[in-house]
Coordinates of C-alpha atoms and ligand atoms in Angstrom, one line a residue:
X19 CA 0.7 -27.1 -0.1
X20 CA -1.1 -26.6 -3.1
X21 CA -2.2 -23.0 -4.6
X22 CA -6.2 -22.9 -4.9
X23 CA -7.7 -21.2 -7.8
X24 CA -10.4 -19.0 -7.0
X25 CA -11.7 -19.6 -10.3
X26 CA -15.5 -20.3 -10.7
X27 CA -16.2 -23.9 -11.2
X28 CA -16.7 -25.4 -14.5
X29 CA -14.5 -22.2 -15.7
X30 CA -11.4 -23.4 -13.9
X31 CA -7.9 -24.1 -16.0
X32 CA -6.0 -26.5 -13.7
X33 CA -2.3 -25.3 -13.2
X34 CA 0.1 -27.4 -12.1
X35 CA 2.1 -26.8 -9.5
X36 CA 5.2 -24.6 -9.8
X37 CA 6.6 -24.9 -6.5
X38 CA 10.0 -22.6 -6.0
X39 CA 12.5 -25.5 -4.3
X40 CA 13.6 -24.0 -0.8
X41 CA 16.7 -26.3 -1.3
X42 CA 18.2 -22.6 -1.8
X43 CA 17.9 -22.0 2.2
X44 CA 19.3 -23.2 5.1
X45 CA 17.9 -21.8 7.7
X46 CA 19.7 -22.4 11.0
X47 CA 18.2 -24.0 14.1
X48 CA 18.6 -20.3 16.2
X49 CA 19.6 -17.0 15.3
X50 CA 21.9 -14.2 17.5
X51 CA 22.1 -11.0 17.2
X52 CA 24.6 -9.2 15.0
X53 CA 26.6 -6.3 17.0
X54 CA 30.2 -5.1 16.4
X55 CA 30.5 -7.2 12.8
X56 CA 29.6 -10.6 14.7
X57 CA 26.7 -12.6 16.2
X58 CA 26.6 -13.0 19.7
X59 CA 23.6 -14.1 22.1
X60 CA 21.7 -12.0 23.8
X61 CA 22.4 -11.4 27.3
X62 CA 19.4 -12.6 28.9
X63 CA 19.3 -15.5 26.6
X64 CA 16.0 -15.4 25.6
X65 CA 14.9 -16.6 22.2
X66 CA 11.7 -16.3 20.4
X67 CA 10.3 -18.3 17.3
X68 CA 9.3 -17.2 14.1
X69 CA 6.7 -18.7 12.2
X70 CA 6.3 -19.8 8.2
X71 CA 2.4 -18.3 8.5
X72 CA 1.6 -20.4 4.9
X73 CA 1.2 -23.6 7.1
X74 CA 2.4 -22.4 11.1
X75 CA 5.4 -24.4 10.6
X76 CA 8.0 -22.9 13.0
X77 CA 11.0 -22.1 10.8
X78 CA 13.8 -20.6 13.7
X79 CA 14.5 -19.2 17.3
X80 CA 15.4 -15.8 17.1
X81 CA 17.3 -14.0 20.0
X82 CA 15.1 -11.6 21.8
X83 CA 17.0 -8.1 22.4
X84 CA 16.7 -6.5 26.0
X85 CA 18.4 -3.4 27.0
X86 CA 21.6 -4.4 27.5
X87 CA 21.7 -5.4 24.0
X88 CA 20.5 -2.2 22.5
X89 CA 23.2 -0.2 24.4
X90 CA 25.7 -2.8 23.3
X91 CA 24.7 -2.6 19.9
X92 CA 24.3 1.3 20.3
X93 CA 27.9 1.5 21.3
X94 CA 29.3 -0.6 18.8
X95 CA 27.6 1.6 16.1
X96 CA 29.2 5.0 18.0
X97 CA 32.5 3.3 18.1
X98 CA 32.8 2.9 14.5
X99 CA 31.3 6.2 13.6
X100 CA 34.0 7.8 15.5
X101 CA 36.5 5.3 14.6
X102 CA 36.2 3.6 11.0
X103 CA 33.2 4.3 8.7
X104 CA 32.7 7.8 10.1
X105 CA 35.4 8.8 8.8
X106 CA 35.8 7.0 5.5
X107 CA 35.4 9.4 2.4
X108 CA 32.1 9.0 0.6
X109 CA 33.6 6.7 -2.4
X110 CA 35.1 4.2 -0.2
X111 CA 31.5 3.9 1.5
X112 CA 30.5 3.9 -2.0
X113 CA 32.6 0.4 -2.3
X114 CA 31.2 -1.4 0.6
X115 CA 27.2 -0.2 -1.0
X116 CA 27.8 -1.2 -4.1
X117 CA 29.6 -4.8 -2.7
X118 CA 26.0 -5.3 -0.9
X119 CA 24.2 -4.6 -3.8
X120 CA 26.2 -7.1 -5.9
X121 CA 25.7 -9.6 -3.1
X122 CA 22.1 -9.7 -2.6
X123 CA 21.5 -9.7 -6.5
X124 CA 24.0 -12.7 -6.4
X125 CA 21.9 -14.4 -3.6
X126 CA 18.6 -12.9 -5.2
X127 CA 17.2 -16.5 -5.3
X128 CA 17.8 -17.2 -1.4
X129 CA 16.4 -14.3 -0.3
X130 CA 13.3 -14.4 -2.0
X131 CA 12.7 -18.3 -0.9
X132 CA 13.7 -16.9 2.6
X133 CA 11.2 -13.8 2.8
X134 CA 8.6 -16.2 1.0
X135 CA 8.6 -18.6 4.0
X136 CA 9.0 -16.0 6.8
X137 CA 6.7 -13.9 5.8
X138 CA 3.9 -15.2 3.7
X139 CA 3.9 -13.2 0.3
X140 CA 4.0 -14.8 -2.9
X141 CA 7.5 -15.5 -4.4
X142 CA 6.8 -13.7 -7.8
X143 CA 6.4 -10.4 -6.0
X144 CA 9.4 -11.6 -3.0
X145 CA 11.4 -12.4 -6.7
X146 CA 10.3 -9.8 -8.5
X147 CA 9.7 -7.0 -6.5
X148 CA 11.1 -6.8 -2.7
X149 CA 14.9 -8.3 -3.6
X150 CA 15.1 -6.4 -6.8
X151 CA 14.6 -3.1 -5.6
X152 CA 16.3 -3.8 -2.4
X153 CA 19.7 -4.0 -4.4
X154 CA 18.5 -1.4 -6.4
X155 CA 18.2 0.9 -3.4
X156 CA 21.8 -0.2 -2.5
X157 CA 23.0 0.7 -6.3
X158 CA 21.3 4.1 -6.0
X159 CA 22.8 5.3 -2.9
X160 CA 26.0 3.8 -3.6
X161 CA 25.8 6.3 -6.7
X162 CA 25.3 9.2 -4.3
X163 CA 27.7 8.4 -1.7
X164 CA 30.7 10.7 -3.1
X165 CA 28.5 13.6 -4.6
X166 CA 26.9 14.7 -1.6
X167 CA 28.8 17.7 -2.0
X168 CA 27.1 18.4 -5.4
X169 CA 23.4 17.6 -3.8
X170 CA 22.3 20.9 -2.9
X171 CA 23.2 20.5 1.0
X172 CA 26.4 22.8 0.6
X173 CA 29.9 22.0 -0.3
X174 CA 30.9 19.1 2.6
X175 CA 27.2 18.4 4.1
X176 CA 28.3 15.9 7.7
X177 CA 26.1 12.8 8.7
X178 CA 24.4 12.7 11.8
X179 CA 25.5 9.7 13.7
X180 CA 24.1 6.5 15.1
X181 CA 20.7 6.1 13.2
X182 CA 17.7 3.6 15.4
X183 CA 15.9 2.1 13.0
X184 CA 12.9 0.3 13.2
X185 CA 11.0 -1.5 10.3
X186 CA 7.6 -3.7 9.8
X187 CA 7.1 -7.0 8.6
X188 CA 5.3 -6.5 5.2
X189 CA 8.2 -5.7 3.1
X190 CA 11.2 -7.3 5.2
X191 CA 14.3 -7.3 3.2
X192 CA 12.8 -3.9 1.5
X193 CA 12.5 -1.9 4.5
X194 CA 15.8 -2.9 5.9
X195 CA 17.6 -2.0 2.4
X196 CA 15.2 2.1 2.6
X197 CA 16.7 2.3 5.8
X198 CA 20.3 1.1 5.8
X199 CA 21.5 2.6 1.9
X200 CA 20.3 6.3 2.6
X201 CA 21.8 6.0 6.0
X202 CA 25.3 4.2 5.2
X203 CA 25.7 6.5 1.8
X204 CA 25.7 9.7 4.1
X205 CA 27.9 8.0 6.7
X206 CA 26.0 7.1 9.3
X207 CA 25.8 4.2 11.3
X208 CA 23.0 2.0 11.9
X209 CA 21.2 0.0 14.9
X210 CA 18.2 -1.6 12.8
X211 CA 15.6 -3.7 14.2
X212 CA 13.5 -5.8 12.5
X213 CA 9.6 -6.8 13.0
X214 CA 9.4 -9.8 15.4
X215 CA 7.7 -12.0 13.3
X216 CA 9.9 -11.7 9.8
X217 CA 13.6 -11.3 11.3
X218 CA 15.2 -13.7 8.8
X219 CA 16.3 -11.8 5.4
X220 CA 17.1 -9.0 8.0
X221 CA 19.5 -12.0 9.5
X222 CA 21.0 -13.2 6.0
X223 CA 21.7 -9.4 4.9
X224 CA 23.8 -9.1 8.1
X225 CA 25.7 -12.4 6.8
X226 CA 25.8 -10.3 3.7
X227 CA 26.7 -7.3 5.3
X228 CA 29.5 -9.4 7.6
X229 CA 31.4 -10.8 4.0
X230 CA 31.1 -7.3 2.4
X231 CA 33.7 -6.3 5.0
X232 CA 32.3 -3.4 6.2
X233 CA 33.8 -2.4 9.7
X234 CA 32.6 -4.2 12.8
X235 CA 29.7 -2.1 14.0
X236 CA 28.6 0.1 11.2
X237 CA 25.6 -2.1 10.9
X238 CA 24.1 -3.8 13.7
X239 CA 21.1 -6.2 13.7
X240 CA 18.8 -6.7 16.6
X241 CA 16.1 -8.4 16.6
X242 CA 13.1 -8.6 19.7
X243 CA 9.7 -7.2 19.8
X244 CA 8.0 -3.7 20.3
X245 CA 10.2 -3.7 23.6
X246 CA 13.3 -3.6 21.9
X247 CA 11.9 -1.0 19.3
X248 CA 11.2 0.8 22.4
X249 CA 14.7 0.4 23.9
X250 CA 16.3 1.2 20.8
X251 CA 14.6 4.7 19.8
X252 CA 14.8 5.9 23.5
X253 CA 18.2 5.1 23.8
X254 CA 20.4 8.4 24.7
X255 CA 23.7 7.0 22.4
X256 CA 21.3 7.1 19.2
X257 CA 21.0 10.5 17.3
X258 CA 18.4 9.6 14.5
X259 CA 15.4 7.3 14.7
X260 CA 13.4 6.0 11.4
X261 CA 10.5 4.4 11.9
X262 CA 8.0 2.6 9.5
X263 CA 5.0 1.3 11.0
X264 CA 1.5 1.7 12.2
X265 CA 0.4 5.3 12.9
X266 CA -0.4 4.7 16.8
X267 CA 3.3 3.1 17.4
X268 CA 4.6 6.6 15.4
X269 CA 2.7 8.8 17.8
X270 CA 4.1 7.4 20.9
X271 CA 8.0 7.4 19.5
X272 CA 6.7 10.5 18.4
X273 CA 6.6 11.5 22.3
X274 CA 9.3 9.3 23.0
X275 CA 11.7 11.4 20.9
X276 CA 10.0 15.0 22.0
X277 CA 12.5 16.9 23.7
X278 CA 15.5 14.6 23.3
X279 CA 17.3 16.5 20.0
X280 CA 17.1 13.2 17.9
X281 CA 16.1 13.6 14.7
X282 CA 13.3 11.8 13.6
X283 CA 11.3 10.4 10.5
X284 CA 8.0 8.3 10.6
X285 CA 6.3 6.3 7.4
X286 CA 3.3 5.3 8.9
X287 CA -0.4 4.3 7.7
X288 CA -2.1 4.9 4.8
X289 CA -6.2 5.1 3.7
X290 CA -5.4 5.9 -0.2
X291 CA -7.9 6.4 -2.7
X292 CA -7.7 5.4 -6.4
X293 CA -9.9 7.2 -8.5
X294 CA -11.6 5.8 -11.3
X295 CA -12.9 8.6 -14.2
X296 CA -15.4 7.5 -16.8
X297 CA -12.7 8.1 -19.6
X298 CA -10.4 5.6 -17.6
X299 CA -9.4 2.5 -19.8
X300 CA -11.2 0.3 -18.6
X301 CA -9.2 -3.2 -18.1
X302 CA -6.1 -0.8 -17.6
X303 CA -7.6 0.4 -14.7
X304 CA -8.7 -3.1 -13.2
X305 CA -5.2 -4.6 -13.5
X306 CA -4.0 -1.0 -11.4
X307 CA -7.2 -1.6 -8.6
X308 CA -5.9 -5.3 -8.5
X309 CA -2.5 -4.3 -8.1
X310 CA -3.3 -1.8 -5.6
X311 CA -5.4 -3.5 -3.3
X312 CA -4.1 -7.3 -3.7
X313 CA -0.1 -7.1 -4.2
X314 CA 1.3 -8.6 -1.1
X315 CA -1.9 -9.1 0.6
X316 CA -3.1 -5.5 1.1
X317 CA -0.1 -5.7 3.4
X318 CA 1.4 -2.2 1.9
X319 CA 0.8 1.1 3.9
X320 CA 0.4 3.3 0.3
X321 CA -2.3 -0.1 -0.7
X322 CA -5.0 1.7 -3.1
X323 CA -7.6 0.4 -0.1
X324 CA -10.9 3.0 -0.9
X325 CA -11.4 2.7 -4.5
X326 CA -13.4 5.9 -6.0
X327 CA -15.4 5.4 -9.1
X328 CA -17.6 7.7 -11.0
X329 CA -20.8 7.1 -10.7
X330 CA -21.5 6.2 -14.6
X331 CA -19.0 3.8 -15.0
X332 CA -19.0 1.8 -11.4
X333 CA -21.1 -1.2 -12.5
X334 CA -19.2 -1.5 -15.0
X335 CA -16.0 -1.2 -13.3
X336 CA -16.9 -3.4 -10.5
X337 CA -18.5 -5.9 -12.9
X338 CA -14.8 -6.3 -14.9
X339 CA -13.1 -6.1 -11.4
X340 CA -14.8 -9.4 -9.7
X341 CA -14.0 -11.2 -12.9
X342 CA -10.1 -10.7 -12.6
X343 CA -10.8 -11.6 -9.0
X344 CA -12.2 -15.2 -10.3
X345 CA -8.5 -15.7 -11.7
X346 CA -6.8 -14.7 -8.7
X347 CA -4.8 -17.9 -7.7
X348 CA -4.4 -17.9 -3.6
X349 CA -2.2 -20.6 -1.7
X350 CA 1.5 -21.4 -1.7
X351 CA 3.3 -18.7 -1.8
X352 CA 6.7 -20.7 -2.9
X353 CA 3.9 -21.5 -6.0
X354 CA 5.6 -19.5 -9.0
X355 CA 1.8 -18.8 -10.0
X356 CA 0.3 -17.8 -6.7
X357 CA -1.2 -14.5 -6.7
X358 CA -2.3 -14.3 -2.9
X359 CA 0.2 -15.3 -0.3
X360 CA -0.9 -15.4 3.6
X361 CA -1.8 -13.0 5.9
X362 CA 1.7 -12.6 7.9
X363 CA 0.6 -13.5 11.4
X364 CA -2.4 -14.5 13.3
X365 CA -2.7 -11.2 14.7
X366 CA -3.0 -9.4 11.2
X367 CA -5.4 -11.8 10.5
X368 CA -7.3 -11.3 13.4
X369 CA -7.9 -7.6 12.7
X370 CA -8.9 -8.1 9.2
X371 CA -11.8 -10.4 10.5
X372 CA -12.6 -7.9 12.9
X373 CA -12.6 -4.7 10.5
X374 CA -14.5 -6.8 7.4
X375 CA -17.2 -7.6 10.1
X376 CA -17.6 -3.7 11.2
X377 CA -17.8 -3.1 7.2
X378 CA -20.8 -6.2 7.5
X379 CA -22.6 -4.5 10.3
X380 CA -22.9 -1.2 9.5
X381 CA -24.8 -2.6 6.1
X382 CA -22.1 -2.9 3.4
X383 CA -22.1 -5.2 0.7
X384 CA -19.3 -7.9 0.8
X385 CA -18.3 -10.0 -2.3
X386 CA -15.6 -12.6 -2.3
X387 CA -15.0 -14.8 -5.6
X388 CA -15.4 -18.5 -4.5
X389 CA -12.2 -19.6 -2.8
X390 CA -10.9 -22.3 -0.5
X391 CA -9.1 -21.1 1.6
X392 CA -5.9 -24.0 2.6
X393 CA -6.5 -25.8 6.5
X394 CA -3.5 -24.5 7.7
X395 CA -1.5 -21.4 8.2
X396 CA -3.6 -17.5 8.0
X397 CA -5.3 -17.1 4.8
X398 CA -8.0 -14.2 4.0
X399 CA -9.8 -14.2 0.2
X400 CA -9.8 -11.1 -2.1
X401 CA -13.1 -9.1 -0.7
X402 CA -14.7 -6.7 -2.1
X403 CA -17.1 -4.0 -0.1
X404 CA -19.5 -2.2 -2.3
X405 CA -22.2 0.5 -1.3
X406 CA -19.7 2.0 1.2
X407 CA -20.2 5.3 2.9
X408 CA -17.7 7.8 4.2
X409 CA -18.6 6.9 7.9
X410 CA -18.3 3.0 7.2
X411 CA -15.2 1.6 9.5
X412 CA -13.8 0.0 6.7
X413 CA -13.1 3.8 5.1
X414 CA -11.7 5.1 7.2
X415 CA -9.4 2.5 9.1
X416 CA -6.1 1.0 7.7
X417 CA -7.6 -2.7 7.0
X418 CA -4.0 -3.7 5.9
X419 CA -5.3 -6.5 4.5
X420 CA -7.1 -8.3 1.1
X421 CA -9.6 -5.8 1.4
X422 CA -11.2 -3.3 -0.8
X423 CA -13.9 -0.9 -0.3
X424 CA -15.7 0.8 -2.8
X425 CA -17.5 4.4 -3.0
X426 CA -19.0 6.4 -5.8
X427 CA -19.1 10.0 -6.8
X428 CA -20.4 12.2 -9.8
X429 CA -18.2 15.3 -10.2
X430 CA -13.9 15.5 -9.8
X431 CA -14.3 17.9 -6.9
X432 CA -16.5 15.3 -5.1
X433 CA -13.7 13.2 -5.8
X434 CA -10.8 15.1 -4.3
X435 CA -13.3 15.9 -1.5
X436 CA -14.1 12.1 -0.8
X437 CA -10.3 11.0 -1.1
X438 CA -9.0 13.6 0.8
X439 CA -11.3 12.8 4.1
X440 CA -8.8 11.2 5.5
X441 CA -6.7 11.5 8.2
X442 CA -4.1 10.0 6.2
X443 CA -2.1 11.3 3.6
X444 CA 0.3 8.9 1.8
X445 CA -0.9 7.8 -1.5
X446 CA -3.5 7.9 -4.4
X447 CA -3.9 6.5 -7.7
X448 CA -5.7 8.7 -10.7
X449 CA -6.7 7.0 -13.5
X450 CA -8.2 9.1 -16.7
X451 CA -7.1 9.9 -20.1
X452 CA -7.1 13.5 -19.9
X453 CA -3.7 14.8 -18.8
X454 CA -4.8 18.3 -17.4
X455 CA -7.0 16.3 -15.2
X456 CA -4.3 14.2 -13.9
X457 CA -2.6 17.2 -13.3
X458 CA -5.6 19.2 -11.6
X459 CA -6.4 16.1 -8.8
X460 CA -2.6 16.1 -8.1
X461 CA -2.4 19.1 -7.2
X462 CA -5.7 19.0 -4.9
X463 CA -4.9 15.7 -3.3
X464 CA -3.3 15.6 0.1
X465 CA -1.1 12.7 -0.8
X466 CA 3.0 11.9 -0.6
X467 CA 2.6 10.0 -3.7
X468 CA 0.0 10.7 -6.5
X469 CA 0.2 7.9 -9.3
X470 CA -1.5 8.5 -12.6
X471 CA -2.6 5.8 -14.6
X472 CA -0.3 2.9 -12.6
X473 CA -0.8 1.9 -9.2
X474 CA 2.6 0.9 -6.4
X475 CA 5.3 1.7 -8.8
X476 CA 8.4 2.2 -6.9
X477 CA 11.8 3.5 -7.3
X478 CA 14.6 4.3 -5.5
X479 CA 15.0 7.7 -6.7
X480 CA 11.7 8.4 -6.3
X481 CA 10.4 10.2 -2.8
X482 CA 8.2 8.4 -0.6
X483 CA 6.5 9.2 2.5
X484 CA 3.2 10.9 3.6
X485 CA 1.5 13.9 5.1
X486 CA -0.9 14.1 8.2
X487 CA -0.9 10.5 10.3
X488 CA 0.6 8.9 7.3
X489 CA 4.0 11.0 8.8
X490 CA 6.6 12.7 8.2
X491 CA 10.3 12.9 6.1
X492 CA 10.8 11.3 2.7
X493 CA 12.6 7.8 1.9
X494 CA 14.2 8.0 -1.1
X495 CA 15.8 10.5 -3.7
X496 CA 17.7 13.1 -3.2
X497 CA 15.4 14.4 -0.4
X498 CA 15.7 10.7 1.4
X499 CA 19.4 11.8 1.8
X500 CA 18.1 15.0 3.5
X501 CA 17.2 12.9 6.5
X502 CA 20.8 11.6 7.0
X503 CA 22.6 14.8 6.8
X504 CA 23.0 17.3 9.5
X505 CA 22.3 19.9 6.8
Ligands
NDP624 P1 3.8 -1.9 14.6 O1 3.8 -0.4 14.3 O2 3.5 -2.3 16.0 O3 5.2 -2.5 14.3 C1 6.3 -1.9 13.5 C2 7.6 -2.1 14.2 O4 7.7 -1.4 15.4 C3 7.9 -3.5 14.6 O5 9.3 -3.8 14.4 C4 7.5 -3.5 16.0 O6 8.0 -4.6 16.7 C5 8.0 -2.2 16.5 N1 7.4 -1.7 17.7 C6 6.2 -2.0 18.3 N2 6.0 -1.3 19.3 C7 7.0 -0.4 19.4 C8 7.3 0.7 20.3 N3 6.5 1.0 21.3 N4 8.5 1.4 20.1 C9 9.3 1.1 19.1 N5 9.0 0.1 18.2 C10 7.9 -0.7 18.4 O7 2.9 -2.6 13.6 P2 2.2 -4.0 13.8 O8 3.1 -5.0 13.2 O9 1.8 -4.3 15.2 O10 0.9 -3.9 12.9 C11 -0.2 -3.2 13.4 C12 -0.9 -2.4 12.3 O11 0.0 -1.4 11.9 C13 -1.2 -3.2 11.1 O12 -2.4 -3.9 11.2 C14 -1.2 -2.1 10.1 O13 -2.5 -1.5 10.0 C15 -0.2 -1.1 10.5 N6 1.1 -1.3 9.9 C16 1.4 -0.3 9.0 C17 2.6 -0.4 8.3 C18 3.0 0.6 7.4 O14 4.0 0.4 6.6 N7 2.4 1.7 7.3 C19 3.5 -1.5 8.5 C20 3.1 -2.5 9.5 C21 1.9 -2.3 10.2 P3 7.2 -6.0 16.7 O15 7.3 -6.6 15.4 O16 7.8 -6.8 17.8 O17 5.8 -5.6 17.1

């Protein structure tokens, strides 16, 4: 499959193709689940097959997890907390996280080709992004393992137990490594289940996880749908559940965990706003909106998805901001220079139709730069919404998709009011000259993360996670360790 520019005609510079070989994989035929340090089949014997959603090719049959998995991989993870890794002192756990770090960066390549294929995104941002900071999340919390004592949590603080863990499909690998680290540095042991349709980096880091030698059980794989989620956070042998997902899934494990004693974190949806002053450099600012809104599809919960500009500037803005769009090279994402990957599933791309066409009847503008879009597999263009009010669907509502909607405002207090009517609360982007300004919307904005001047950096020291339906708990940092300890 070739990457399509959506270049203007007559303006277009031809790239050849730069396709990443995928000679680096072997993906196997079917996939079981991974409980007590080995892979077994599930018991019913059901399988499920996940997709490459760049051209609906199906890449593997994946075991589907029922209840008599969860409690088998439950038990397995209580057995060696009470037996083995429970009771290993913090720098021999340190070992085993640092071994897993070392392991994925030697395997860097394979994993990227692997997440590419399974789940769509581009393999400059699988490459350079998702595999890179999921060893350095390993690194990180393999630095904290034996200095938990020093953290601020008193002198010996004690893990929890069995952690549930369930992740989404946008960042795969990623998601799996924010869980796992914090959760294996404080001593805990994990039951972790991936999304249904991108279970197959999850699959090779248990391989990793399997050769690292860590003792059978401490990390146990399961893979299913929302059923299995279901299973696995309900499930009376698990003490902690993390969850990172869409906000109406967080409410009802929300209820499911009411009551129960478990502890519980959620990372859920986001609406952010990045706002755009007239002092703002210009082009700087463009590259951050196109960063925000386009890396990985719009697929990202903190995605800079309601862009604020003042009023003065926001021709000009938007004017700059539909050229770099022109560039934007969509298509292959094994392509080294693809920019836009697919949509991961037709599902996704189903709501993304549905919520652009809201944004198109209730009378916004919407601009795409001219793009074909390949035959097969879910694609969606860049689009742009201008002359959208605070009502319009498409601001309030997590798109989660290629999709940007623009408003205006005059003053910064209309600006904090405008990005703060939300009932979200995990990101926003700030983007002005003035420093005192930066720090004046920071502290006004109702957001986990502010970034000032930049757009989706991340780092594993750095805490994550939101207020309002955007959740609760942090992922990351010294206060991501808070959630693992019984502190
Ligand atoms: P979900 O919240 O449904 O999925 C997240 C994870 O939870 C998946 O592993 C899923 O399994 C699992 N799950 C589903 N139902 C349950 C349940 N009842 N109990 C426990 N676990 C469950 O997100 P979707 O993939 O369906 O995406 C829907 C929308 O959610 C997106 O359009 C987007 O707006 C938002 N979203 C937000 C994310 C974020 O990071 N904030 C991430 C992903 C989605 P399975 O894969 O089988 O469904």
């Amino acid at each position: 499959m070739a990457s399509v520019s959506t270049t203007t005609p007559g303006t277009d510079w031809e790239y050849a193709p730069a396709p990443e070989s995928r000679e680096i994989v072997t993906i196997q035929p079917e996939y079981n689940l991974f409980t007590g340090g080995e892979f077994v089949p599930p018991a019913s014997g059901e399988f499920f097959t996940t997709l490459n959603p760049a051209s609906e090719e199906p890449l593997a049959r994946v075991a589907q997890a029922g209840e008599a998995d969860v409690d088998r991989a439950v038990a397995a993870a209580r057995q060696a907390f009470e037996t083995s890794w429970g009771r290993l002192p913090g720098r021999e756990r340190a070992k085993y996280l640092y071994r897993i770090a070392r392991a994925i960066q030697e395997r860097a390549r394979e994993f990227a080709v692997l997440e590419s294929l399974d789940n769509g995104k581009p393999i400059k941002e699988s490459r350079d992004v998702d595999v890179p900071l999921a060893a350095a999340h390993f690194f990180y919390h393999a630095g904290w393992a034996d200095k938990l004592g020093y953290a601020g949590f008193g002198p010996d603080p004690r893990p929890i137990g069995v952690a549930g863990q369930v992740i989404p499909w946008n960042f795969p690998l990623l998601m799996a490594a924010w869980k796992l680290a914090p959760a294996l540095a404080t001593g805990n042991t994990c039951v972790l289940k991936p999304a249904e349709t991108t279970p197959l980096t999850a699959l090779l880091l248990a391989e990793v996880i399997a050769e690292a030698g860590l003792p059978p059980g401490t990390v146990n794989i399961i893979t299913g749908d929302g059923s299995t989620g279901a299973a696995l956070v309900g499930h009376p042998g698990v003490n902690k559940v993390a969850f990172t997902g869409s906000t109406e899934v967080g409410k009802q494990i929300q209820q499911a965990v009411a009551g129960t004693g478990k502890r519980l974190t959620l990372e859920l949806g986001g609406k952010a706003a990045n706002v755009v002053f007239d002092d703002a450099p210009i082009d700087q600012a463009v590259e951050g909106i196109v960063n925000g809104i386009f890396f990985n599809q719009g697929h990202v919960c903190c995605a800079g998805s309601r862009l604020l500009l003042q009023e003065s500037v926001a021709d000009a803005v938007l004017d700059r901001l539909k050229r770099r769009l022109a560039t934007l090279r969509l298509g292959d994402p094994l392509d080294k220079n693809t920019d836009i990957g697919a949509i991961n599933s037709r599902q996704q791309l189903d709501k993304i139709e549905g919520l652009v066409a809201a944004g198109e009847a209730e009378g916004a503008q919407r601009w795409s730069p001219p793009c074909r879009l390949p035959a097969k597999g879910y694609w969606f263009p860049p689009t742009v919404f201008s002359g959208v009010s605070q009502s319009h669907k498409i601001a309030r509502e997590e798109i989660f998709g290629p999709v940007l909607s623009v408003l205006t405002f005059r003053t910064p207090e209309e600006a904090v009011a405008k990005a703060n009517n939300t009932p979200y609360g995990l990101s926003a982007g700030i983007w002005t000259e003035k420093g005192s300004r930066i720090l004046w919307m920071a502290g006004k904005l109702r957001a986990g993360v502010v970034w000032a001047n930049t757009y989706n950096r991340f780092d594993p020291a750095s805490p994550f996670g939101g207020y309002q339906e955007s959740g609760f708990g942090r992922e990351g940092g010294r206060a991501g360790l808070a959630a693992y300890l019984d502190a």
